[in-house]
Amino acid sequence: MKEIKVMIQPIGEINLEEDYLIENIPSHFPFPIKLYPYLWSLQPPFRAYNINRMQYNADEINRYLYSKYEELLKMPEFYILGIASFDAYYDDLNFVFGLASREIKVASIYTKRLKTDELSKYNERLLKESIHELGHLFGLNHCNSFNCVMNFSNKLSDVDNKSFNFCEKCKLSLTSFYEKINA
């Protein structure tokens, strides 16, 4: 059975508790997943910044990450998770906590709105959003189950109130995803 491999890539100036993510993400998936730490932080591309909104375009950031790791992403077991220190938007949404681009196997998390003075709460939010975006990369859509980590978060209280875990329906879909890539 193939192990899913995820490279964690910081973007911008970020204090990343990468050990926390590396230790905690794998236990939330029903298949083997290995996380690789970054070698260096990338600076976001100027073209991704929207001066009128004073935010970055999350889709542009994902495409930028893809361009940096295109060769690696040709391997079916590799995925990229970007962790960005700034605020971002997508389409008509005012902001996003994260965005997954399944077709290019890249997801990104935006920490500006997740931050708090309480490190443990920040780490919890970062973990939940990382699991959520990886869930999208692995084939899941938003879930109607209030407690499921795949439930859509429109505000910080939504992130704080949902669980770290997948509901049974989402776990079943993840298992099916993993079986397909190992067929």
C-alpha positions as semicolon CSV with decimal commas, in nm:
position;residue;x (nm);y (nm);z (nm)
1;M;0,000;0,000;0,000
2;K;0,127;0,345;-0,096
3;E;0,188;0,604;0,169
4;I;0,044;0,950;0,096
5;K;0,320;1,213;0,116
6;V;0,255;1,579;0,195
7;M;0,516;1,854;0,179
8;I;0,443;2,142;0,416
9;Q;0,555;2,469;0,256
10;P;0,545;2,800;0,445
11;I;0,482;3,116;0,243
12;G;0,580;3,454;0,381
13;E;0,713;3,527;0,727
14;I;0,556;3,262;0,943
15;N;0,616;3,108;1,282
16;L;0,506;2,757;1,204
17;E;0,466;2,490;1,467
18;E;0,550;2,232;1,202
19;D;0,628;1,961;1,459
20;Y;0,275;1,997;1,593
21;L;0,127;1,948;1,247
22;I;0,362;1,663;1,156
23;E;0,281;1,480;1,480
24;N;-0,095;1,539;1,473
25;I;-0,222;1,534;1,114
26;P;-0,154;1,164;1,037
27;S;-0,366;1,030;1,325
28;H;-0,677;1,192;1,176
29;F;-0,667;1,000;0,847
30;P;-0,771;0,637;0,794
31;F;-0,461;0,559;0,588
32;P;-0,083;0,609;0,615
33;I;0,021;0,969;0,557
34;K;0,373;1,111;0,596
35;L;0,440;1,483;0,627
36;Y;0,767;1,639;0,519
37;P;0,890;1,966;0,667
38;Y;0,988;2,256;0,446
39;L;1,345;2,352;0,367
40;W;1,276;2,727;0,345
41;S;0,990;2,972;0,331
42;L;0,881;3,105;-0,008
43;Q;0,784;3,464;-0,071
44;P;0,442;3,506;-0,234
45;P;0,442;3,621;-0,596
46;F;0,356;3,984;-0,658
47;R;0,099;3,887;-0,923
48;A;-0,111;3,713;-0,654
49;Y;-0,163;4,034;-0,457
50;N;-0,479;4,235;-0,519
51;I;-0,400;4,593;-0,421
52;N;-0,768;4,694;-0,417
53;R;-0,859;4,420;-0,169
54;M;-0,525;4,425;0,016
55;Q;-0,537;4,043;0,007
56;Y;-0,377;3,764;-0,190
57;N;-0,568;3,554;-0,441
58;A;-0,566;3,201;-0,294
59;D;-0,602;3,036;-0,635
60;E;-0,293;3,223;-0,760
61;I;-0,100;3,110;-0,452
62;N;-0,190;2,745;-0,519
63;R;-0,084;2,777;-0,882
64;Y;0,243;2,935;-0,768
65;L;0,308;2,640;-0,534
66;Y;0,228;2,402;-0,819
67;S;0,484;2,577;-1,041
68;K;0,749;2,532;-0,771
69;Y;0,676;2,161;-0,719
70;E;0,543;2,051;-1,059
71;E;0,796;1,767;-1,100
72;L;0,735;1,630;-0,751
73;L;0,358;1,647;-0,799
74;K;0,380;1,417;-1,103
75;M;0,427;1,134;-0,853
76;P;0,076;1,016;-0,762
77;E;0,143;0,993;-0,388
78;F;0,272;1,354;-0,342
79;Y;0,069;1,660;-0,236
80;I;0,160;2,013;-0,123
81;L;0,015;2,200;0,175
82;G;0,111;2,567;0,184
83;I;0,087;2,759;0,511
84;A;0,073;3,134;0,445
85;S;0,111;3,420;0,691
86;F;-0,125;3,657;0,511
87;D;-0,492;3,707;0,431
88;A;-0,644;3,566;0,113
89;Y;-0,966;3,553;-0,084
90;Y;-1,116;3,332;-0,354
91;D;-1,371;3,435;-0,617
92;D;-1,650;3,635;-0,450
93;L;-1,566;3,529;-0,094
94;N;-1,444;3,809;0,136
95;F;-1,174;3,578;0,273
96;V;-1,078;3,213;0,303
97;F;-0,908;3,021;0,582
98;G;-0,781;2,783;0,315
99;L;-0,823;2,661;-0,041
100;A;-0,765;2,323;-0,203
101;S;-0,704;2,281;-0,575
102;R;-0,764;1,911;-0,630
103;E;-0,668;1,910;-0,997
104;I;-0,313;2,027;-0,916
105;K;-0,282;1,849;-0,576
106;V;-0,210;2,172;-0,385
107;A;-0,385;2,324;-0,084
108;S;-0,307;2,632;0,119
109;I;-0,397;2,765;0,465
110;Y;-0,406;3,136;0,549
111;T;-0,312;3,209;0,910
112;K;-0,382;3,582;0,944
113;R;-0,742;3,531;1,061
114;L;-0,659;3,216;1,259
115;K;-0,410;3,392;1,486
116;T;-0,467;3,451;1,854
117;D;-0,242;3,525;2,150
118;E;-0,316;3,177;2,280
119;L;-0,068;2,940;2,108
120;S;-0,267;2,622;2,181
121;K;-0,583;2,770;2,022
122;Y;-0,385;2,888;1,720
123;N;-0,233;2,539;1,679
124;E;-0,580;2,381;1,705
125;R;-0,716;2,612;1,436
126;L;-0,417;2,549;1,213
127;L;-0,454;2,173;1,257
128;K;-0,828;2,174;1,184
129;E;-0,787;2,383;0,870
130;S;-0,491;2,170;0,753
131;I;-0,693;1,849;0,797
132;H;-0,992;2,016;0,624
133;E;-0,794;2,126;0,317
134;L;-0,615;1,790;0,289
135;G;-0,958;1,628;0,305
136;H;-1,053;1,831;-0,003
137;L;-0,734;1,722;-0,182
138;F;-0,825;1,362;-0,105
139;G;-1,168;1,394;-0,266
140;L;-1,400;1,524;0,007
141;N;-1,649;1,807;-0,030
142;H;-1,795;2,016;0,251
143;C;-1,998;1,811;0,497
144;N;-2,332;1,899;0,657
145;S;-2,238;1,725;0,981
146;F;-2,179;2,014;1,225
147;N;-1,903;1,833;1,414
148;C;-1,712;1,700;1,111
149;V;-1,383;1,869;1,028
150;M;-1,512;1,900;0,669
151;N;-1,795;2,131;0,779
152;F;-1,762;2,471;0,609
153;S;-1,618;2,747;0,831
154;N;-1,741;3,097;0,759
155;K;-1,604;3,252;1,079
156;L;-1,355;3,172;1,355
157;S;-1,622;3,037;1,589
158;D;-1,708;2,778;1,319
159;V;-1,344;2,663;1,321
160;D;-1,333;2,659;1,700
161;N;-1,659;2,465;1,735
162;K;-1,594;2,185;1,487
163;S;-1,401;1,869;1,566
164;F;-1,059;1,760;1,442
165;N;-1,220;1,440;1,317
166;F;-1,404;1,324;1,008
167;C;-1,760;1,195;1,040
168;E;-1,822;0,830;0,946
169;K;-1,943;0,921;0,596
170;C;-1,628;1,125;0,525
171;K;-1,403;0,851;0,669
172;L;-1,567;0,604;0,432
173;S;-1,505;0,837;0,137
174;L;-1,139;0,879;0,240
175;T;-1,097;0,502;0,262
176;S;-1,247;0,471;-0,087
177;F;-1,006;0,741;-0,217
178;Y;-0,708;0,552;-0,073
179;E;-0,824;0,219;-0,217
180;K;-0,854;0,379;-0,563
181;I;-0,500;0,516;-0,561
182;N;-0,371;0,175;-0,456
183;A;-0,565;-0,022;-0,718
